[in-house]
C-alpha cells in the first residue's frame, strides 16, 4: 500500500507554501471523488521510499455545513489505515491552531507537527519551548520557516520515519458533570473503529443537543436506538447540553494552560510595532479606503507604464518571426495562414502577456504581504450593504485574475444562497482576459497624458473599468438578494495574518503558474479561432478578380449583424470581433489583428490601422471616442467565457444558472452600450 501523508491546517498557516517546498513542481490537482472540492497532491523521495503528499483544504474546524468542511471531515474519517497527518501549526496564532489540532487528535490518527512562522517568532522576540509543547501534546514537532526553506531537510528526515508520528489522543475535558457522562458513553460504545469514537461521540452529543452539524457524518451509526434512549433519559435527568460553543470554551482552558507554559516573550513591543502602525492606516474606515484606492491606482498605472517596453519587444519579435516564416515557406495560402493568421493572430494577444504578468505579480504581492486579508476585513461592512458578507470579498477580488477560480473559491461560503449569489456576480469583476481588450481600445482612443502628476488618463480609465465591474457586481448582488435569495448574510470570521516580506521564489512561482495558465488556456482557443478567422477573412477568392476583404465570408457575416450592432456604434469588423470573442474575450484582439492584416498595408501597427479605418457608409472614422467607450462598456458586462459558464453549471448543479448568467450579463452589456453610444453621440458630439 502506498504511503500517504496528509497536510492539515488552518488557512494562511503556511500549509500551501510548505507543500510547494516539499513537492516542488511535481504536483497535480484534482477533485475529491464525487465532489467539487479541489485537492493537490505530489510525491517526495525519502529514506523510506516515495511518499505521496496530499494538501487538504485549509479549515478552522471539522464541523460546519460548507462543502469543503464536509469533504475534509469525510476524507479524514474514511482515510486509509496507513495514512499519517502532518499538522501545520502557526506559531503566531497558536490558540487558533490548537483548537483545530484538538479535533484532529480526537480522530486518533498518527500526527507529526510542523510549526511555521519561525521568523516571526524571532522578530517578536518570543521564545517557543518546543520540548514543553511536545510534552503537553504528546506529539513530536519541528520548528521551521516554510517561506525560506529553513528546516525543510530536517522535516523530510523526520517524516520518513514512522516512529515520529504519534497517535493523537484526547487531552481536553468537559466540566466534571458532562465529563463523567461522556466517559460512561465511551465505555458503552462498541465500535470497529474506536480511534474515531471521541470525535464521533462529541459531534453526536452536539447534534442531540440541537446543534446543526453534519448529520450524515461517517460513524454516527455508533448511536444505536438503545444508546439514543439512554442518552435522552440522562439528558432529561441531568439537563445536559453539549454545544459547539461550550466545547470551544472547554478547549480554550486547556489551550491557555499550554500557551502559558510554552511561550516566553522577551520583550513586549506589540503596541508600538510596525504592524500596529500599518493596521492603523489600512484598517481605518477612511484612511484604509483611501489607501486601497491609491494602491489600485498605482497598479493600473504600472500596467501601462511598466509594460510598454517588454510589450514592444514582443511585438517586434512577432513581426520579425512572421516575416521570417513568410520567407522560408513556399508562397501560397499556407504561407499566409502561418504568417498572418497563426503567428500574428496569436502573437497579437501574446504581446499583452507583460500586462497580465504584472497584474498577477501585484496580486501575489498583496496576498503574500498580508494586505489582501485586510482589504477583505475593511470591505466587509461596505459589502454588507449590498447583501454580501466579507466571505464573498476574496472570491470577488480573485476574479481580477480569473472568474473560474473565484467561483470555485465560493465553496468556502457555507450559506447556499449566499454562495450562489456570489457565483452569479463574480463574472462581472474585471478579469485578466478583459485586459488585452481594454488596453488595446484605451490605448487607441485615449491619450497617455498624465494627470495628478503620477496617473495617466489611460490608467484612470482602466481604474474606472475595474470599479465599474465591482459596483455592477455589488448592485446585482443586492438585486438578487431582494428577489431570488431573500436571506440574511452569514457572519464573517477572519484572522488577520502577520505582515510579511514576500520571498522572490513564492512570488515567481505564483506569477509563473498564472501566466502559464493564461497562455495555455487563451492560446489554445486563439489558435483555433485564428485559423477559422483567417479563412473567413481571405475567402472566397474569384479567379482573375482582385480580392477585397469587403467581399469575404467574414464581411458577409459582419454585415448581416449590422442592424443589431449599428445602434451601439459598431461596424462589421467590430461585430465579427465581438462575435468571435464569445469563445474567449481576448480573442477580440487576434480577430482585429487578422482582419486588419488582411489588407495590403503591413507597415503600421494595429492601433494605427484602427485609427485610419473609415466606415464606407458614413465616411467617418470607425474608431471614435463614443464607439470605443461603447466597446469598453460592452466588454465590462458581457458573459464571453465558456469556461466560466461551464464552472457555474458545475458549482450550482444546474444549467439554468449558466443560461441565467449569460442572459442577464449579455442583456446588460448591450443595453449599457446602447445608452452610452446614443446619449454620447446625440448630446456630446
PDB file of N, CA and C in Angstrom, residues 495-559:
ATOM      1  N   UNK A 495      -9.136  35.771  10.456  1.00  0.00           N
ATOM      2  CA  UNK A 495      -7.934  36.002  11.261  1.00  0.00           C
ATOM      3  C   UNK A 495      -6.936  36.756  10.397  1.00  0.00           C
ATOM      4  N   UNK A 496      -6.525  37.945  10.859  1.00  0.00           N
ATOM      5  CA  UNK A 496      -5.593  38.732  10.066  1.00  0.00           C
ATOM      6  C   UNK A 496      -4.185  38.166  10.207  1.00  0.00           C
ATOM      7  N   UNK A 497      -3.552  37.801   9.095  1.00  0.00           N
ATOM      8  CA  UNK A 497      -2.186  37.276   9.172  1.00  0.00           C
ATOM      9  C   UNK A 497      -1.190  38.384   9.482  1.00  0.00           C
ATOM     10  N   UNK A 498      -0.005  37.997   9.901  1.00  0.00           N
ATOM     11  CA  UNK A 498       1.060  38.965  10.131  1.00  0.00           C
ATOM     12  C   UNK A 498       1.528  39.545   8.792  1.00  0.00           C
ATOM     13  N   UNK A 499       2.012  40.785   8.843  1.00  0.00           N
ATOM     14  CA  UNK A 499       2.650  41.352   7.651  1.00  0.00           C
ATOM     15  C   UNK A 499       3.944  40.579   7.378  1.00  0.00           C
ATOM     16  N   UNK A 500       4.186  40.288   6.111  1.00  0.00           N
ATOM     17  CA  UNK A 500       5.379  39.523   5.759  1.00  0.00           C
ATOM     18  C   UNK A 500       6.060  40.157   4.554  1.00  0.00           C
ATOM     19  N   UNK A 501       7.350  39.965   4.484  1.00  0.00           N
ATOM     20  CA  UNK A 501       8.082  40.344   3.277  1.00  0.00           C
ATOM     21  C   UNK A 501       8.050  39.150   2.338  1.00  0.00           C
ATOM     22  N   UNK A 502       7.415  39.265   1.180  1.00  0.00           N
ATOM     23  CA  UNK A 502       7.286  38.103   0.290  1.00  0.00           C
ATOM     24  C   UNK A 502       8.631  37.646  -0.245  1.00  0.00           C
ATOM     25  N   UNK A 503       8.780  36.334  -0.397  1.00  0.00           N
ATOM     26  CA  UNK A 503      10.012  35.791  -0.961  1.00  0.00           C
ATOM     27  C   UNK A 503       9.911  35.783  -2.480  1.00  0.00           C
ATOM     28  N   UNK A 504      11.041  35.991  -3.135  1.00  0.00           N
ATOM     29  CA  UNK A 504      11.067  36.024  -4.600  1.00  0.00           C
ATOM     30  C   UNK A 504      10.614  34.704  -5.192  1.00  0.00           C
ATOM     31  N   UNK A 505      10.963  33.592  -4.534  1.00  0.00           N
ATOM     32  CA  UNK A 505      10.599  32.276  -5.063  1.00  0.00           C
ATOM     33  C   UNK A 505       9.091  32.090  -5.079  1.00  0.00           C
ATOM     34  N   UNK A 506       8.420  32.459  -3.970  1.00  0.00           N
ATOM     35  CA  UNK A 506       6.963  32.304  -3.907  1.00  0.00           C
ATOM     36  C   UNK A 506       6.264  33.216  -4.915  1.00  0.00           C
ATOM     37  N   UNK A 507       6.763  34.447  -5.031  1.00  0.00           N
ATOM     38  CA  UNK A 507       6.176  35.387  -5.987  1.00  0.00           C
ATOM     39  C   UNK A 507       6.368  34.871  -7.413  1.00  0.00           C
ATOM     40  N   UNK A 508       7.586  34.433  -7.714  1.00  0.00           N
ATOM     41  CA  UNK A 508       7.880  33.921  -9.058  1.00  0.00           C
ATOM     42  C   UNK A 508       6.988  32.727  -9.392  1.00  0.00           C
ATOM     43  N   UNK A 509       6.845  31.811  -8.450  1.00  0.00           N
ATOM     44  CA  UNK A 509       6.037  30.613  -8.704  1.00  0.00           C
ATOM     45  C   UNK A 509       4.578  30.987  -8.967  1.00  0.00           C
ATOM     46  N   UNK A 510       4.043  31.922  -8.176  1.00  0.00           N
ATOM     47  CA  UNK A 510       2.649  32.343  -8.351  1.00  0.00           C
ATOM     48  C   UNK A 510       2.433  32.994  -9.719  1.00  0.00           C
ATOM     49  N   UNK A 511       3.348  33.920 -10.091  1.00  0.00           N
ATOM     50  CA  UNK A 511       3.225  34.600 -11.390  1.00  0.00           C
ATOM     51  C   UNK A 511       3.410  33.600 -12.527  1.00  0.00           C
ATOM     52  N   UNK A 512       4.419  32.745 -12.403  1.00  0.00           N
ATOM     53  CA  UNK A 512       4.687  31.733 -13.438  1.00  0.00           C
ATOM     54  C   UNK A 512       3.472  30.834 -13.665  1.00  0.00           C
ATOM     55  N   UNK A 513       2.889  30.354 -12.588  1.00  0.00           N
ATOM     56  CA  UNK A 513       1.740  29.449 -12.683  1.00  0.00           C
ATOM     57  C   UNK A 513       0.558  30.127 -13.366  1.00  0.00           C
ATOM     58  N   UNK A 514       0.267  31.370 -12.987  1.00  0.00           N
ATOM     59  CA  UNK A 514      -0.895  32.069 -13.540  1.00  0.00           C
ATOM     60  C   UNK A 514      -0.678  32.508 -14.981  1.00  0.00           C
ATOM     61  N   UNK A 515       0.520  33.003 -15.290  1.00  0.00           N
ATOM     62  CA  UNK A 515       0.802  33.415 -16.668  1.00  0.00           C
ATOM     63  C   UNK A 515       0.796  32.199 -17.594  1.00  0.00           C
ATOM     64  N   UNK A 516       1.371  31.105 -17.134  1.00  0.00           N
ATOM     65  CA  UNK A 516       1.377  29.862 -17.916  1.00  0.00           C
ATOM     66  C   UNK A 516      -0.055  29.409 -18.196  1.00  0.00           C
ATOM     67  N   UNK A 517      -0.901  29.470 -17.175  1.00  0.00           N
ATOM     68  CA  UNK A 517      -2.305  29.083 -17.349  1.00  0.00           C
ATOM     69  C   UNK A 517      -3.002  29.990 -18.358  1.00  0.00           C
ATOM     70  N   UNK A 518      -2.719  31.309 -18.275  1.00  0.00           N
ATOM     71  CA  UNK A 518      -3.318  32.263 -19.210  1.00  0.00           C
ATOM     72  C   UNK A 518      -2.894  31.957 -20.642  1.00  0.00           C
ATOM     73  N   UNK A 519      -1.599  31.708 -20.839  1.00  0.00           N
ATOM     74  CA  UNK A 519      -1.089  31.453 -22.192  1.00  0.00           C
ATOM     75  C   UNK A 519      -1.659  30.158 -22.755  1.00  0.00           C
ATOM     76  N   UNK A 520      -1.652  29.094 -21.946  1.00  0.00           N
ATOM     77  CA  UNK A 520      -2.134  27.797 -22.429  1.00  0.00           C
ATOM     78  C   UNK A 520      -3.631  27.843 -22.723  1.00  0.00           C
ATOM     79  N   UNK A 521      -4.406  28.367 -21.756  1.00  0.00           N
ATOM     80  CA  UNK A 521      -5.867  28.397 -21.944  1.00  0.00           C
ATOM     81  C   UNK A 521      -6.272  29.332 -23.079  1.00  0.00           C
ATOM     82  N   UNK A 522      -5.674  30.542 -23.102  1.00  0.00           N
ATOM     83  CA  UNK A 522      -6.017  31.506 -24.143  1.00  0.00           C
ATOM     84  C   UNK A 522      -5.434  31.083 -25.486  1.00  0.00           C
ATOM     85  N   UNK A 523      -4.181  30.630 -25.443  1.00  0.00           N
ATOM     86  CA  UNK A 523      -3.501  30.289 -26.692  1.00  0.00           C
ATOM     87  C   UNK A 523      -4.191  29.199 -27.480  1.00  0.00           C
ATOM     88  N   UNK A 524      -4.711  28.197 -26.776  1.00  0.00           N
ATOM     89  CA  UNK A 524      -5.399  27.100 -27.463  1.00  0.00           C
ATOM     90  C   UNK A 524      -6.625  27.601 -28.199  1.00  0.00           C
ATOM     91  N   UNK A 525      -7.449  28.383 -27.491  1.00  0.00           N
ATOM     92  CA  UNK A 525      -8.669  28.923 -28.116  1.00  0.00           C
ATOM     93  C   UNK A 525      -8.308  29.855 -29.262  1.00  0.00           C
ATOM     94  N   UNK A 526      -7.337  30.747 -29.041  1.00  0.00           N
ATOM     95  CA  UNK A 526      -6.959  31.744 -30.047  1.00  0.00           C
ATOM     96  C   UNK A 526      -6.415  31.069 -31.303  1.00  0.00           C
ATOM     97  N   UNK A 527      -5.641  30.009 -31.130  1.00  0.00           N
ATOM     98  CA  UNK A 527      -5.073  29.300 -32.276  1.00  0.00           C
ATOM     99  C   UNK A 527      -6.176  28.752 -33.176  1.00  0.00           C
ATOM    100  N   UNK A 528      -7.154  28.072 -32.561  1.00  0.00           N
ATOM    101  CA  UNK A 528      -8.249  27.504 -33.349  1.00  0.00           C
ATOM    102  C   UNK A 528      -9.072  28.601 -34.031  1.00  0.00           C
ATOM    103  N   UNK A 529      -9.402  29.635 -33.244  1.00  0.00           N
ATOM    104  CA  UNK A 529     -10.230  30.716 -33.793  1.00  0.00           C
ATOM    105  C   UNK A 529      -9.465  31.468 -34.885  1.00  0.00           C
ATOM    106  N   UNK A 530      -8.145  31.654 -34.715  1.00  0.00           N
ATOM    107  CA  UNK A 530      -7.343  32.377 -35.703  1.00  0.00           C
ATOM    108  C   UNK A 530      -7.348  31.678 -37.058  1.00  0.00           C
ATOM    109  N   UNK A 531      -7.254  30.360 -37.040  1.00  0.00           N
ATOM    110  CA  UNK A 531      -7.271  29.600 -38.292  1.00  0.00           C
ATOM    111  C   UNK A 531      -8.605  29.790 -39.010  1.00  0.00           C
ATOM    112  N   UNK A 532      -9.708  29.684 -38.245  1.00  0.00           N
ATOM    113  CA  UNK A 532     -11.043  29.844 -38.834  1.00  0.00           C
ATOM    114  C   UNK A 532     -11.223  31.265 -39.365  1.00  0.00           C
ATOM    115  N   UNK A 533     -10.809  32.249 -38.564  1.00  0.00           N
ATOM    116  CA  UNK A 533     -10.990  33.647 -38.970  1.00  0.00           C
ATOM    117  C   UNK A 533     -10.125  34.012 -40.177  1.00  0.00           C
ATOM    118  N   UNK A 534      -8.917  33.467 -40.224  1.00  0.00           N
ATOM    119  CA  UNK A 534      -8.068  33.731 -41.385  1.00  0.00           C
ATOM    120  C   UNK A 534      -8.760  33.243 -42.661  1.00  0.00           C
ATOM    121  N   UNK A 535      -9.357  32.063 -42.599  1.00  0.00           N
ATOM    122  CA  UNK A 535     -10.070  31.533 -43.767  1.00  0.00           C
ATOM    123  C   UNK A 535     -11.264  32.432 -44.117  1.00  0.00           C
ATOM    124  N   UNK A 536     -12.043  32.825 -43.097  1.00  0.00           N
ATOM    125  CA  UNK A 536     -13.226  33.660 -43.355  1.00  0.00           C
ATOM    126  C   UNK A 536     -12.841  35.032 -43.896  1.00  0.00           C
ATOM    127  N   UNK A 537     -11.675  35.558 -43.483  1.00  0.00           N
ATOM    128  CA  UNK A 537     -11.249  36.893 -43.918  1.00  0.00           C
ATOM    129  C   UNK A 537     -10.559  36.882 -45.278  1.00  0.00           C
ATOM    130  N   UNK A 538     -10.145  35.706 -45.768  1.00  0.00           N
ATOM    131  CA  UNK A 538      -9.386  35.622 -47.022  1.00  0.00           C
ATOM    132  C   UNK A 538     -10.130  34.915 -48.157  1.00  0.00           C
ATOM    133  N   UNK A 539     -11.307  34.432 -47.878  1.00  0.00           N
ATOM    134  CA  UNK A 539     -12.086  33.725 -48.910  1.00  0.00           C
ATOM    135  C   UNK A 539     -13.522  34.206 -48.875  1.00  0.00           C
ATOM    136  N   UNK A 540     -14.253  34.044 -50.050  1.00  0.00           N
ATOM    137  CA  UNK A 540     -13.885  33.339 -51.293  1.00  0.00           C
ATOM    138  C   UNK A 540     -13.080  34.227 -52.248  1.00  0.00           C
ATOM    139  N   UNK A 541     -12.169  33.612 -52.965  1.00  0.00           N
ATOM    140  CA  UNK A 541     -11.392  34.324 -53.970  1.00  0.00           C
ATOM    141  C   UNK A 541     -11.848  33.877 -55.355  1.00  0.00           C
ATOM    142  N   UNK A 542     -12.218  34.868 -56.152  1.00  0.00           N
ATOM    143  CA  UNK A 542     -12.707  34.589 -57.509  1.00  0.00           C
ATOM    144  C   UNK A 542     -11.552  34.735 -58.486  1.00  0.00           C
ATOM    145  N   UNK A 543     -11.407  33.774 -59.374  1.00  0.00           N
ATOM    146  CA  UNK A 543     -10.305  33.760 -60.342  1.00  0.00           C
ATOM    147  C   UNK A 543     -10.349  35.013 -61.209  1.00  0.00           C
ATOM    148  N   UNK A 544      -9.166  35.597 -61.452  1.00  0.00           N
ATOM    149  CA  UNK A 544      -8.979  36.776 -62.297  1.00  0.00           C
ATOM    150  C   UNK A 544      -9.621  38.036 -61.720  1.00  0.00           C
ATOM    151  N   UNK A 545      -9.950  38.014 -60.441  1.00  0.00           N
ATOM    152  CA  UNK A 545     -10.502  39.224 -59.798  1.00  0.00           C
ATOM    153  C   UNK A 545      -9.679  39.565 -58.564  1.00  0.00           C
ATOM    154  N   UNK A 546      -9.476  40.889 -58.366  1.00  0.00           N
ATOM    155  CA  UNK A 546      -8.760  41.321 -57.171  1.00  0.00           C
ATOM    156  C   UNK A 546      -9.610  41.036 -55.934  1.00  0.00           C
ATOM    157  N   UNK A 547      -8.939  40.473 -54.918  1.00  0.00           N
ATOM    158  CA  UNK A 547      -9.669  40.151 -53.687  1.00  0.00           C
ATOM    159  C   UNK A 547      -9.774  41.381 -52.789  1.00  0.00           C
ATOM    160  N   UNK A 548     -10.936  41.587 -52.190  1.00  0.00           N
ATOM    161  CA  UNK A 548     -11.160  42.647 -51.208  1.00  0.00           C
ATOM    162  C   UNK A 548     -11.813  42.021 -49.980  1.00  0.00           C
ATOM    163  N   UNK A 549     -11.345  42.441 -48.824  1.00  0.00           N
ATOM    164  CA  UNK A 549     -11.920  41.879 -47.604  1.00  0.00           C
ATOM    165  C   UNK A 549     -13.411  42.194 -47.482  1.00  0.00           C
ATOM    166  N   UNK A 550     -13.860  43.248 -48.188  1.00  0.00           N
ATOM    167  CA  UNK A 550     -15.285  43.586 -48.175  1.00  0.00           C
ATOM    168  C   UNK A 550     -16.141  42.480 -48.784  1.00  0.00           C
ATOM    169  N   UNK A 551     -15.491  41.609 -49.605  1.00  0.00           N
ATOM    170  CA  UNK A 551     -16.227  40.514 -50.256  1.00  0.00           C
ATOM    171  C   UNK A 551     -16.024  39.181 -49.546  1.00  0.00           C
ATOM    172  N   UNK A 552     -15.334  39.175 -48.419  1.00  0.00           N
ATOM    173  CA  UNK A 552     -15.008  37.923 -47.727  1.00  0.00           C
ATOM    174  C   UNK A 552     -16.207  37.375 -46.959  1.00  0.00           C
ATOM    175  N   UNK A 553     -16.063  36.117 -46.552  1.00  0.00           N
ATOM    176  CA  UNK A 553     -17.098  35.495 -45.718  1.00  0.00           C
ATOM    177  C   UNK A 553     -17.253  36.255 -44.404  1.00  0.00           C
ATOM    178  N   UNK A 554     -16.112  36.706 -43.849  1.00  0.00           N
ATOM    179  CA  UNK A 554     -16.155  37.446 -42.585  1.00  0.00           C
ATOM    180  C   UNK A 554     -16.968  38.725 -42.729  1.00  0.00           C
ATOM    181  N   UNK A 555     -16.774  39.425 -43.872  1.00  0.00           N
ATOM    182  CA  UNK A 555     -17.526  40.657 -44.112  1.00  0.00           C
ATOM    183  C   UNK A 555     -19.018  40.374 -44.236  1.00  0.00           C
ATOM    184  N   UNK A 556     -19.345  39.276 -44.904  1.00  0.00           N
ATOM    185  CA  UNK A 556     -20.764  38.928 -45.067  1.00  0.00           C
ATOM    186  C   UNK A 556     -21.410  38.628 -43.715  1.00  0.00           C
ATOM    187  N   UNK A 557     -20.675  37.900 -42.873  1.00  0.00           N
ATOM    188  CA  UNK A 557     -21.203  37.615 -41.528  1.00  0.00           C
ATOM    189  C   UNK A 557     -21.363  38.908 -40.738  1.00  0.00           C
ATOM    190  N   UNK A 558     -20.316  39.758 -40.779  1.00  0.00           N
ATOM    191  CA  UNK A 558     -20.353  41.014 -40.038  1.00  0.00           C
ATOM    192  C   UNK A 558     -21.446  41.949 -40.513  1.00  0.00           C
ATOM    193  N   UNK A 559     -21.596  42.046 -41.835  1.00  0.00           N
ATOM    194  CA  UNK A 559     -22.614  42.963 -42.385  1.00  0.00           C
ATOM    195  C   UNK A 559     -24.025  42.481 -42.090  1.00  0.00           C
TER     196      UNK A 559
END
